[in-house]
Coordinates of C-alpha atoms in Angstrom, one line a residue:
X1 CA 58.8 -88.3 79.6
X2 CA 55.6 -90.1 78.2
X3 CA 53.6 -92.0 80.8
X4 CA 53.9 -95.5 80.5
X5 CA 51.0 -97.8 78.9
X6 CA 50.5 -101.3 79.0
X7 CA 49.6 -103.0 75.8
X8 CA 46.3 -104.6 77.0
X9 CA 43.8 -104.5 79.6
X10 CA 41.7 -107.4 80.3
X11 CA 38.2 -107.1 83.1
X12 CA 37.0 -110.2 84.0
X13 CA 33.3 -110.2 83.9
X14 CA 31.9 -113.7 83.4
X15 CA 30.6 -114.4 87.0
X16 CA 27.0 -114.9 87.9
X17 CA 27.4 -113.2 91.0
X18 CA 24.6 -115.8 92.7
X19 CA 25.0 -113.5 96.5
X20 CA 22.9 -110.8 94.4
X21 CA 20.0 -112.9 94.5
X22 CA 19.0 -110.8 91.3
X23 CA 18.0 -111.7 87.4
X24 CA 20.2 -109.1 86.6
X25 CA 23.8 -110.1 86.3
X26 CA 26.0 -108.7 89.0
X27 CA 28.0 -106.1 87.3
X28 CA 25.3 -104.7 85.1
X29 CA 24.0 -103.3 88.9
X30 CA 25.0 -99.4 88.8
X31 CA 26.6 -97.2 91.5
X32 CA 27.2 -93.8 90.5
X33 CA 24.8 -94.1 87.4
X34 CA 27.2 -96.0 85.7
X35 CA 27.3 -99.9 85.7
X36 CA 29.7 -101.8 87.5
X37 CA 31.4 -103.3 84.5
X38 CA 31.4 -99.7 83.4
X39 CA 33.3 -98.1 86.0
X40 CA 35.9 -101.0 85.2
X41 CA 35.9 -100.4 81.6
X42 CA 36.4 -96.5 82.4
X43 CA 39.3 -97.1 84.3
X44 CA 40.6 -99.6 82.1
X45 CA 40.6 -97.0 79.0
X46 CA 42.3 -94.5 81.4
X47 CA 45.6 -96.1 81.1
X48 CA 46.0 -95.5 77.4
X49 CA 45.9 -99.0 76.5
X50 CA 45.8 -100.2 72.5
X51 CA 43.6 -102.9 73.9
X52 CA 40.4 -103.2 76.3
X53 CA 38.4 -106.5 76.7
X54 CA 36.0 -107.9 78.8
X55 CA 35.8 -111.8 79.4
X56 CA 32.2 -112.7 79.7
X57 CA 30.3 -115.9 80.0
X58 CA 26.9 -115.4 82.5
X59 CA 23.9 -113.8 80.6
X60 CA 26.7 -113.4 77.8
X61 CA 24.9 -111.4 75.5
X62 CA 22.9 -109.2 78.4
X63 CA 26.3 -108.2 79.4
X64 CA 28.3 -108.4 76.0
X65 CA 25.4 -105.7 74.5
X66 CA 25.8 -103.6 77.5
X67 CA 29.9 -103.5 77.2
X68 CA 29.8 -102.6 73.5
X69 CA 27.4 -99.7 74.3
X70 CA 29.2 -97.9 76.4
X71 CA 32.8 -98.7 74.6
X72 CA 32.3 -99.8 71.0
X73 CA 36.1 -100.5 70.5
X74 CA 36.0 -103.0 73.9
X75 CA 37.4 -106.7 72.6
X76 CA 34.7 -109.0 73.6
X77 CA 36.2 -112.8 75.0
X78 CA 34.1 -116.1 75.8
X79 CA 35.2 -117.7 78.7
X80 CA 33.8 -121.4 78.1
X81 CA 32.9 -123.7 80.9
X82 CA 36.1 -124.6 82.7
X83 CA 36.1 -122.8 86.1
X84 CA 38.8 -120.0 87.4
X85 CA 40.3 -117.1 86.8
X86 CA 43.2 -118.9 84.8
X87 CA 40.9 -119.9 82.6
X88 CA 39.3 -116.4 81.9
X89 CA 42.6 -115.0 81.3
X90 CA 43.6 -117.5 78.9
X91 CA 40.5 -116.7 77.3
X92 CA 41.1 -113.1 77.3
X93 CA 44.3 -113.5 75.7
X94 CA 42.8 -115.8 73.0
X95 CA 41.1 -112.9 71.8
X96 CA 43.9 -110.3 71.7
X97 CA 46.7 -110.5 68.7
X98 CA 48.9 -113.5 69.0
X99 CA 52.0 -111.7 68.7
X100 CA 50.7 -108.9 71.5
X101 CA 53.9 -108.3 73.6
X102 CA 54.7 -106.1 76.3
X103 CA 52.1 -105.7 80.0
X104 CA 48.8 -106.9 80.6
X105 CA 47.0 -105.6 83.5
X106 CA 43.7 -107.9 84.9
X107 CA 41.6 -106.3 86.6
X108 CA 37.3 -107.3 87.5
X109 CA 33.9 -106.1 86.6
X110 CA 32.8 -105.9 90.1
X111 CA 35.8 -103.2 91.1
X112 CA 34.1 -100.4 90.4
X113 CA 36.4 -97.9 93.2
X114 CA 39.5 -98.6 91.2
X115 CA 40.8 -95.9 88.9
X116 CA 42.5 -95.6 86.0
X117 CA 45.4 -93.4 87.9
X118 CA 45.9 -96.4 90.4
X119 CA 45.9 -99.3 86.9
X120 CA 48.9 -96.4 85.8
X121 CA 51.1 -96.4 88.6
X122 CA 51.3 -100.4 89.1
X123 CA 52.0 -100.4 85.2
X124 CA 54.8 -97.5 85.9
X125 CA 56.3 -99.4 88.9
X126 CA 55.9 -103.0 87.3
X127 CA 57.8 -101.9 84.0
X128 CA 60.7 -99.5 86.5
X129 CA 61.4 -102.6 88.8
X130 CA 61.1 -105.2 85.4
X131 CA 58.6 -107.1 87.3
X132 CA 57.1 -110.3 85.3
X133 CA 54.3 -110.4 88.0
X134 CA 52.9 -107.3 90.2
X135 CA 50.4 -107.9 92.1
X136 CA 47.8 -105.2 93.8
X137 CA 47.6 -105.9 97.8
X138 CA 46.1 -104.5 100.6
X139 CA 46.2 -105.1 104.2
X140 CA 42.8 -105.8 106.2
X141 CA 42.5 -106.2 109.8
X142 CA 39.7 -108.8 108.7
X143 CA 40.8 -110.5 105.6
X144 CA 38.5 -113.1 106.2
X145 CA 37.7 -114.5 102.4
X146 CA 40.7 -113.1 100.7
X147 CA 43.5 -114.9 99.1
X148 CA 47.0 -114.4 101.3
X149 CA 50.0 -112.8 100.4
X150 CA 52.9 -115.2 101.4
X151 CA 56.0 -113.9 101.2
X152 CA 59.8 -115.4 102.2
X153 CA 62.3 -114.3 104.6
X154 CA 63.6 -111.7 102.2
X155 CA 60.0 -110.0 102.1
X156 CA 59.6 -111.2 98.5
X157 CA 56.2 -112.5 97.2
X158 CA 56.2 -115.7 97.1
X159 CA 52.8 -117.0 96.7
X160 CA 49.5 -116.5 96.9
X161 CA 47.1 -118.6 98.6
X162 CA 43.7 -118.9 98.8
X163 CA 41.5 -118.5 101.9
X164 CA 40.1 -121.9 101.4
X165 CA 43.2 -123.4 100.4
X166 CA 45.1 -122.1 103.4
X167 CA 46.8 -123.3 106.1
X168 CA 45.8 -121.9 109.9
X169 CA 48.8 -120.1 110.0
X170 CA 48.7 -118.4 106.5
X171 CA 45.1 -117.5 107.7
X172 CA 46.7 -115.1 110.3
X173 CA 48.3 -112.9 107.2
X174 CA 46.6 -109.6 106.7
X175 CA 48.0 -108.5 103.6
X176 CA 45.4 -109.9 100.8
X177 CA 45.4 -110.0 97.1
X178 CA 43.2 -107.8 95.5
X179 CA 43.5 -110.2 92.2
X180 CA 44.4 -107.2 90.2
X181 CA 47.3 -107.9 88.3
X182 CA 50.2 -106.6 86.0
X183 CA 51.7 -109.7 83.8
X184 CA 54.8 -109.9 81.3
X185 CA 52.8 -110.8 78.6
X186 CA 55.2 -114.0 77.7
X187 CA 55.2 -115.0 81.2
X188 CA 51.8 -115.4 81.4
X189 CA 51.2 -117.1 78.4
X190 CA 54.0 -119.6 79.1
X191 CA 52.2 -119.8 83.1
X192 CA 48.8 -120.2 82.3
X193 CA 49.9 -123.7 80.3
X194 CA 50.7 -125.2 83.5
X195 CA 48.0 -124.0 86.0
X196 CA 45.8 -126.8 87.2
X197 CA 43.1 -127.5 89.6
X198 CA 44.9 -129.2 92.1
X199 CA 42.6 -127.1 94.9
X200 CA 39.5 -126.6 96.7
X201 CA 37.7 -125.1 94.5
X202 CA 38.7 -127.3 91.8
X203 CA 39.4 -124.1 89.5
X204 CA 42.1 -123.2 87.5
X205 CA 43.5 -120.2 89.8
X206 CA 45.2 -117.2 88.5
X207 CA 46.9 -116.7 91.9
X208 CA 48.8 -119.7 90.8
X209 CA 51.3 -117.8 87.9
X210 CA 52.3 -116.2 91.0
X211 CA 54.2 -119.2 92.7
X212 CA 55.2 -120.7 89.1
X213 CA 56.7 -117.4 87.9
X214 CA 58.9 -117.5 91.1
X215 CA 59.8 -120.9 90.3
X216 CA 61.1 -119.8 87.2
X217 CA 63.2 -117.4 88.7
X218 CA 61.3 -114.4 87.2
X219 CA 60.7 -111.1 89.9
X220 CA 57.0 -111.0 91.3
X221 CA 56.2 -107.8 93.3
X222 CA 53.4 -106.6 95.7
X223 CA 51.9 -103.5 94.9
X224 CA 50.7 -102.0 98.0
X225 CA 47.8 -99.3 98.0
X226 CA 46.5 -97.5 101.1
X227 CA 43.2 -97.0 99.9
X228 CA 41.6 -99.8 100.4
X229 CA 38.1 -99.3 99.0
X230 CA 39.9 -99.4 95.2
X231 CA 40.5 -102.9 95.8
X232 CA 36.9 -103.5 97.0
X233 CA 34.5 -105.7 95.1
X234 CA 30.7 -106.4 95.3
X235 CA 29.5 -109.4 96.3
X236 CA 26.1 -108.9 97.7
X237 CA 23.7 -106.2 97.5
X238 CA 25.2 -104.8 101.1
X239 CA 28.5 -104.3 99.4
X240 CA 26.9 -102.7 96.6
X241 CA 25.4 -100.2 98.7
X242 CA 28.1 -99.0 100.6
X243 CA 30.7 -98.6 97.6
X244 CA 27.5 -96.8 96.3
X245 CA 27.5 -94.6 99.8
X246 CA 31.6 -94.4 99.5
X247 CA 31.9 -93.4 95.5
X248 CA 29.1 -91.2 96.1
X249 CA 31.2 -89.6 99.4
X250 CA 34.2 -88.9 97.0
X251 CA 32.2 -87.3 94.2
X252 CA 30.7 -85.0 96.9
X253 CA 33.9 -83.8 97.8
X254 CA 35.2 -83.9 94.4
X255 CA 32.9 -80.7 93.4
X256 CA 33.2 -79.0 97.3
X257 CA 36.7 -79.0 96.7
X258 CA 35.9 -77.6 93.4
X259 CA 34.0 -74.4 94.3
X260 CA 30.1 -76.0 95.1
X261 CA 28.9 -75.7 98.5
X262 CA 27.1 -78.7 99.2
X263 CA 24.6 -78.0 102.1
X264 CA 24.8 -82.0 103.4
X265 CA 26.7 -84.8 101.7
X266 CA 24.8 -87.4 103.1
X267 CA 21.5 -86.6 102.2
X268 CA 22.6 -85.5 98.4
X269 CA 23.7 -88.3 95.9
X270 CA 25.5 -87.2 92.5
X271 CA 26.2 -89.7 89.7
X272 CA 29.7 -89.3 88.4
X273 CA 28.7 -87.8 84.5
X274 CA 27.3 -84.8 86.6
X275 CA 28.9 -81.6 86.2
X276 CA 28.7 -78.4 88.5
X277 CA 29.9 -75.1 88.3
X278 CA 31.9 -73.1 90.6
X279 CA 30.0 -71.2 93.4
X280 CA 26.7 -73.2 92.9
X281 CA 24.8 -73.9 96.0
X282 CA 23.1 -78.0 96.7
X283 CA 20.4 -77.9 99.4
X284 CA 19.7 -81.5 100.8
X285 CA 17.4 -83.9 99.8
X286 CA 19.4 -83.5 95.9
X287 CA 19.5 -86.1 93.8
X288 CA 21.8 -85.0 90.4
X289 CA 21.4 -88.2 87.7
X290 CA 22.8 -89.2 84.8
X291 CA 24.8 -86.7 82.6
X292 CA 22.8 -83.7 84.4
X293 CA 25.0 -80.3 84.0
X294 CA 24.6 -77.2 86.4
X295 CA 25.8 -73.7 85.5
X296 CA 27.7 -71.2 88.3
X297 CA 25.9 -69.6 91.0
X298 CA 23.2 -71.8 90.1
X299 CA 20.7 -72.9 93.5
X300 CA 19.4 -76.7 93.6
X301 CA 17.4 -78.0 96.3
X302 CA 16.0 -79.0 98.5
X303 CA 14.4 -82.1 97.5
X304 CA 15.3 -82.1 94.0
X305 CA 16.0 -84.8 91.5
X306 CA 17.1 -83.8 87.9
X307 CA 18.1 -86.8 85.6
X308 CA 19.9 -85.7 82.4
X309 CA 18.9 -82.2 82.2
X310 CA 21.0 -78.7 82.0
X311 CA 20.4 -75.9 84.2
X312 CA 22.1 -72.3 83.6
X313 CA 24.0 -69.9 85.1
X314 CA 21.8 -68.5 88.5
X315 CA 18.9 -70.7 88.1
X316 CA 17.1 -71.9 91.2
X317 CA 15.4 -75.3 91.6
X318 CA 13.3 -76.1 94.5
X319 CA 11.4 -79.4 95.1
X320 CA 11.5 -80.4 91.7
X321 CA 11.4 -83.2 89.4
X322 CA 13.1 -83.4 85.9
X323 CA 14.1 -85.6 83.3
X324 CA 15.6 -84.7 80.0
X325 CA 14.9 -81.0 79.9
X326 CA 16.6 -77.7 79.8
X327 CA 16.4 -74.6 82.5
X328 CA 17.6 -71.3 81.4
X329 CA 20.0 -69.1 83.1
X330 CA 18.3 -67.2 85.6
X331 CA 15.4 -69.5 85.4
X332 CA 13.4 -70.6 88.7
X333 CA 11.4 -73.7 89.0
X334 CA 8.8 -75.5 92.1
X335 CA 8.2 -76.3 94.3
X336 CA 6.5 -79.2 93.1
X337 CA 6.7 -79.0 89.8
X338 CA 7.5 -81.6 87.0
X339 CA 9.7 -81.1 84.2
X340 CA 9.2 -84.6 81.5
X341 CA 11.5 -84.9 78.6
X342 CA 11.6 -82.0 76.2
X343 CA 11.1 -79.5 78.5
X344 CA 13.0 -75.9 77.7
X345 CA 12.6 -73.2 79.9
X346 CA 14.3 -69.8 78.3
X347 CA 16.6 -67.8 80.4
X348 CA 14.4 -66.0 83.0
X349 CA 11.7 -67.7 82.3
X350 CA 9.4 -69.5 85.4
X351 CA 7.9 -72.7 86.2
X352 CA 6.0 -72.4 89.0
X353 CA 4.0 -74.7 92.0
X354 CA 2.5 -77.8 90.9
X355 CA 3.3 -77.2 87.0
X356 CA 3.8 -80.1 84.6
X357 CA 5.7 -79.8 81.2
X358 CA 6.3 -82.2 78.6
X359 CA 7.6 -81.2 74.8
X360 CA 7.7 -77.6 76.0
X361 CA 9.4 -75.0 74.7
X362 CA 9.0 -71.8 77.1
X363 CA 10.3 -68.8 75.9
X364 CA 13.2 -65.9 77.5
X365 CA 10.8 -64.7 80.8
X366 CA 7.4 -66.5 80.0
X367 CA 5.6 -67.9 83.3
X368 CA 3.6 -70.4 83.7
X369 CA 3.4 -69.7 87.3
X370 CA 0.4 -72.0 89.1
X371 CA -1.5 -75.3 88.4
X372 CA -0.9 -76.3 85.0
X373 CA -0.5 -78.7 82.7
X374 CA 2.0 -78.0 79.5
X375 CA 2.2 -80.7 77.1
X376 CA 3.1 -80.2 73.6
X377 CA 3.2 -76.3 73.3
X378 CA 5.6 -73.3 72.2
X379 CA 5.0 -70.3 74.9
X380 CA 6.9 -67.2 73.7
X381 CA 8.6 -64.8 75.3
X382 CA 7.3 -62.8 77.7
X383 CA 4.0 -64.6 77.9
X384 CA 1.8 -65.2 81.0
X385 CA 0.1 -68.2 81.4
X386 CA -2.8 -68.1 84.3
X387 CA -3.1 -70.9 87.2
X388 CA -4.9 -73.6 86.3
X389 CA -4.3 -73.8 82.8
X390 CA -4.3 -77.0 80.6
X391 CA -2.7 -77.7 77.2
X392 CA -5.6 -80.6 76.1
X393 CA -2.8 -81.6 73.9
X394 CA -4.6 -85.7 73.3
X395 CA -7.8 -86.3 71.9
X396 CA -8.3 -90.0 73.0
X397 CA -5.8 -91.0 69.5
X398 CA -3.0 -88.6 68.7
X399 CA -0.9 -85.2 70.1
X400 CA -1.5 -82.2 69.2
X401 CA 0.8 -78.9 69.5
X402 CA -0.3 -75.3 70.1
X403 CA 1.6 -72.2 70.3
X404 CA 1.3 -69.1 72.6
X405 CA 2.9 -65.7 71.3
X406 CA 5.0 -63.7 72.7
X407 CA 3.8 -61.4 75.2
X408 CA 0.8 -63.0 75.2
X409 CA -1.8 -63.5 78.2
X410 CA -4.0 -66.8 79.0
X411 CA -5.8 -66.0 81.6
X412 CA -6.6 -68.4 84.8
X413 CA -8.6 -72.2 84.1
X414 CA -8.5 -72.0 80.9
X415 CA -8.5 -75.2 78.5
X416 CA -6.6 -74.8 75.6
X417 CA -7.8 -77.7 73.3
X418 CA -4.9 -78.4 70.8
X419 CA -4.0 -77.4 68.2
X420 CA -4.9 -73.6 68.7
X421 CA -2.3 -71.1 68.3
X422 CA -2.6 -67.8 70.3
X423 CA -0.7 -65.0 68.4
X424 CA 1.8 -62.4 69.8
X425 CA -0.1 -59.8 71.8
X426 CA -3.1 -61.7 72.1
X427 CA -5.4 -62.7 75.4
X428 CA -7.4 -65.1 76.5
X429 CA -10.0 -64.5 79.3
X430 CA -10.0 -66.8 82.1
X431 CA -12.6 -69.8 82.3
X432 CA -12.3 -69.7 78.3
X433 CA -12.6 -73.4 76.4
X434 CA -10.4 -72.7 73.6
X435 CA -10.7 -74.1 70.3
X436 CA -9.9 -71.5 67.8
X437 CA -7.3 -69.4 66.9
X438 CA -6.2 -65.7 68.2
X439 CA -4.8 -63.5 66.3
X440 CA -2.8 -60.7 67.4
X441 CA -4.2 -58.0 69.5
X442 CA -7.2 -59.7 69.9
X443 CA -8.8 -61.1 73.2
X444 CA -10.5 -64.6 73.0
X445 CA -13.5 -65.2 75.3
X446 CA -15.0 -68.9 74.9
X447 CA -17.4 -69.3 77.3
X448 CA -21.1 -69.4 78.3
X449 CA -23.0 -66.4 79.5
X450 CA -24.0 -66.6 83.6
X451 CA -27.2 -66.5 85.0
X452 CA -28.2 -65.8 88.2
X453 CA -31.6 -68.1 89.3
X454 CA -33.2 -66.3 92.3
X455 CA -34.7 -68.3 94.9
X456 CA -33.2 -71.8 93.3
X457 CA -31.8 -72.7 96.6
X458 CA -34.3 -72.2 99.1
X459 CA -36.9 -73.9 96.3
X460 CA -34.9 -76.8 95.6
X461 CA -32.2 -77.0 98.9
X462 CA -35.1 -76.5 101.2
X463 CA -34.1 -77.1 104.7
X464 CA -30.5 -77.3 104.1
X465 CA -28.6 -75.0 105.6
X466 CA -28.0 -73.0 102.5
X467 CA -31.0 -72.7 102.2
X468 CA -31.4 -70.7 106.3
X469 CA -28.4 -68.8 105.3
X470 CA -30.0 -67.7 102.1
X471 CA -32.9 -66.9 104.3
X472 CA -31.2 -65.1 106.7
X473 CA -29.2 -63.0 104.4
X474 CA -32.0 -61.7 102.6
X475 CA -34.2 -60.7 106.1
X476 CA -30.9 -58.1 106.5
X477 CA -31.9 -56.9 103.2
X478 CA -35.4 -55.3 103.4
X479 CA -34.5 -53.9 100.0
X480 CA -33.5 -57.7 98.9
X481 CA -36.1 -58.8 96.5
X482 CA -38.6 -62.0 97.3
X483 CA -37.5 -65.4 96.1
X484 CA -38.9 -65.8 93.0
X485 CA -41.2 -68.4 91.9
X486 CA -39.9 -69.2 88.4
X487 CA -36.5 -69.0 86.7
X488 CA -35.2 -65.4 86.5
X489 CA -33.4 -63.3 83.6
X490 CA -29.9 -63.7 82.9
X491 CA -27.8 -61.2 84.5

């Protein structure tokens, strides 16, 4: 038997969400790496419906632009300046094909816990009992703020009523309305012509279809869910974090339950386009962004964030920053190193304590252990590169690449100015300023001869103590020569 579908899914999103105190409208704020209004849209698309749209009207194109990014097929609908939910609705609807039959669900932009399993089983259960409302409730000991469920003797729904709007004893009620909906199509079309603003708030009130669809004689039901955090919305930047701290909880337990020992959920946040494989360990401290993808048996942690990038099979990360790069299987990177965009470390390969890569493509087991700076450069495999190495990859106006061989050595502080290309087999000598290039089997040395100037310190450091010390060490040498007078010969 197919899962049921409803024909059209409509997210209210044209609130300005002024308890954010923020430019940015409210559900354009991201839990999870993912925008509020994105979560919705997600969960909307999850119940198969033909059609998605989102009602907009605050920063209309901020939030239009954003919608049609992460859903091009998403119906875009104006809500114009009349007030209430009604009227968003109605405008939703305006938007959709006129002869559109069959359910519509409503659900909100700000709702980002709900999923698209729960938006299936109120369609299932609205279309089995032949429901022309269903409505989503919960029950709160404190449903201060939320609209009342009331219902009649029989335990029917038979309105819903508005905190503001409500009397002291409806007030009392603990069962609230989520304001996620499941509609007959016809009946709310024929409904939302006679909603008013005959209230508080002088809006036109979605809640309202409820009591005139039971005036009609048409079945309304309550949909009841236990979890209550799916019917939670943001308001205010305090709700925002503790969905955040909740979604986050369940995506933690999502991949423990899956095969990945996480060390400490609390101090480890993963957005929900991560993926981990099975038997990977997460120290705390781990932050996993974006569409970030670990291997199996892989170690992260502690104290690592990694935003969009791909880690293999049994690579180990530790105190680490990295954005848009890719780490090898077997690969091992830190502490405190940073990995910029375009980073590839091959499989075995290392990147070691206080390293920084950018547009670097490091081959199977090449190191580039200590202190360094890779920006722009090819480092084949197999190829050591020595602590305190720098890629001088600008000149003041545009990049330039280089290229290390494989099996190739570069030995400690040395500058490679771009573009030089070391060939495979080739060495550099440490303290070398190179600016040429190596070819293979050859060793590079680029830099200036040392001289040894006797006496320099005690002649021009007199009375220091360097200058006693120098003293002193040469009285323990009666063989030591004098302190010369003039500059000596280069040694």
């Amino acid at each position: 038997m197919s899962t049921p579908r409803p024909a059209a899914v409509l997210v209210l999103a044209a609130g300005e969400g002024t308890r954010m105190r923020s430019t940015t409208p409210k559900v354009l704020h991201h839990i999870g790496g993912v925008p509020l209004v994105g979560h919705a849209i997600r969960a909307a698309r999850g119940t198969g419906a033909q059609h998605v749209g989102v009602v907009v009207r605050h920063d209309r194109d901020r939030v239009a632009e954003l919608c049609t990014t992460l859903d091009d097929r998403l119906v875009i609908a104006d809500q114009d300046e009349v007030k209430g939910t009604a009227r968003a609705v109605e405008c939703g609807l305006g938007a959709l094909p006129a002869d559109l039959s069959g359910t519509v669900l409503v659900t909100y932009g700000d709702v980002p816990l709900l999923t698209g399993d729960t938006l299936v089983e109120l369609t299932a259960a609205h279309l089995e009992t032949g429901s022309a409302v269903s409505v989503v409730t919960a029950h709160l000991a404190d449903p201060t703020g939320y609209g009342r469920v009331v219902r009649d003797a029989n335990g029917r729904v038979e309105q819903i009523v508005e905190h503001k709007d409500a009397t002291e004893a409806q007030r009392t009620i603990t069962e609230i309305n989520s304001g996620i909906y499941a509609f007959d199509v016809s009946v709310l079309r024929e409904a939302l012509a006679s909603v008013g603003t005959d209230n508080a708030q002088g809006e036109r009130y979605l809640t309202d279809v409820v009591a005139l669809a039971r005036a009609a004689g048409r079945p309304v039901r309550a949909h009841v869910l236990d979890d209550l955090w799916q019917t939670e919305g943001v308001n205010d930047r305090v709700q925002l974090a503790a969905l955040g701290r909740e979604l986050n909880r369940r995506i933690c337990e999502g991949h423990m339950r899956a095969g990945v020992t996480i060390v400490d959920p609390a101090t480890t946040w993963i957005d929900v386009d991560v993926t981990i494989g099975q038997d990977s360990t997460v120290l705390p401290g781990t932050q996993l962004l974006g569409g970030t993808t670990i291997g199996a048996d892989a170690v992260i942690g502690p104290e690592v964030t990694l935003r969009d990038t791909e880690v293999g099979d049994g690579a180990e990360v530790t105190r680490a920053v990295a954005n848009l790069a890719v780490i090898g299987a077997g690969a091992t990177v830190g502490p405190y190193s940073f990995l910029r965009p375009g980073t590839r470390l091959g499989a075995r390969g290392k990147i070691g304590g206080f390293v920084e890569t950018k547009n670097a493509d490091i081959g199977e087991a090449a190191k580039v252990p200590h202190l360094t700076y890779a920006g722009d450069v090819t480092i084949g495999e197999g190829a050591n590169i020595g602590a305190g190495t720098i890629f001088a990859n600008y000149d003041g106006v545009a990049k330039h690449h280089s290229t290390v061989g494989r099996h190739s050595f570069v030995g400690s502080s040395t500058v490679v100015v771009s573009p030089v290309d070391v060939a495979d087999g080739a060495y550099v000598a440490a303290g070398s300023a190179l600016t040429q290039d190596v070819e293979p089997g050859q060793i590079a040395v680029a830099r200036g001869r040392q001289r040894n100037i006797d006496g320099w310190v005690e002649r021009s450091r007199a009375g220091t103590a360097a200058a006693t010390a120098a003293r002193e060490a040469r009285a323990r040498h009666t063989d030591g020569p004098e302190p010369a007078t003039s500059e000596g010969n280069a040694s």
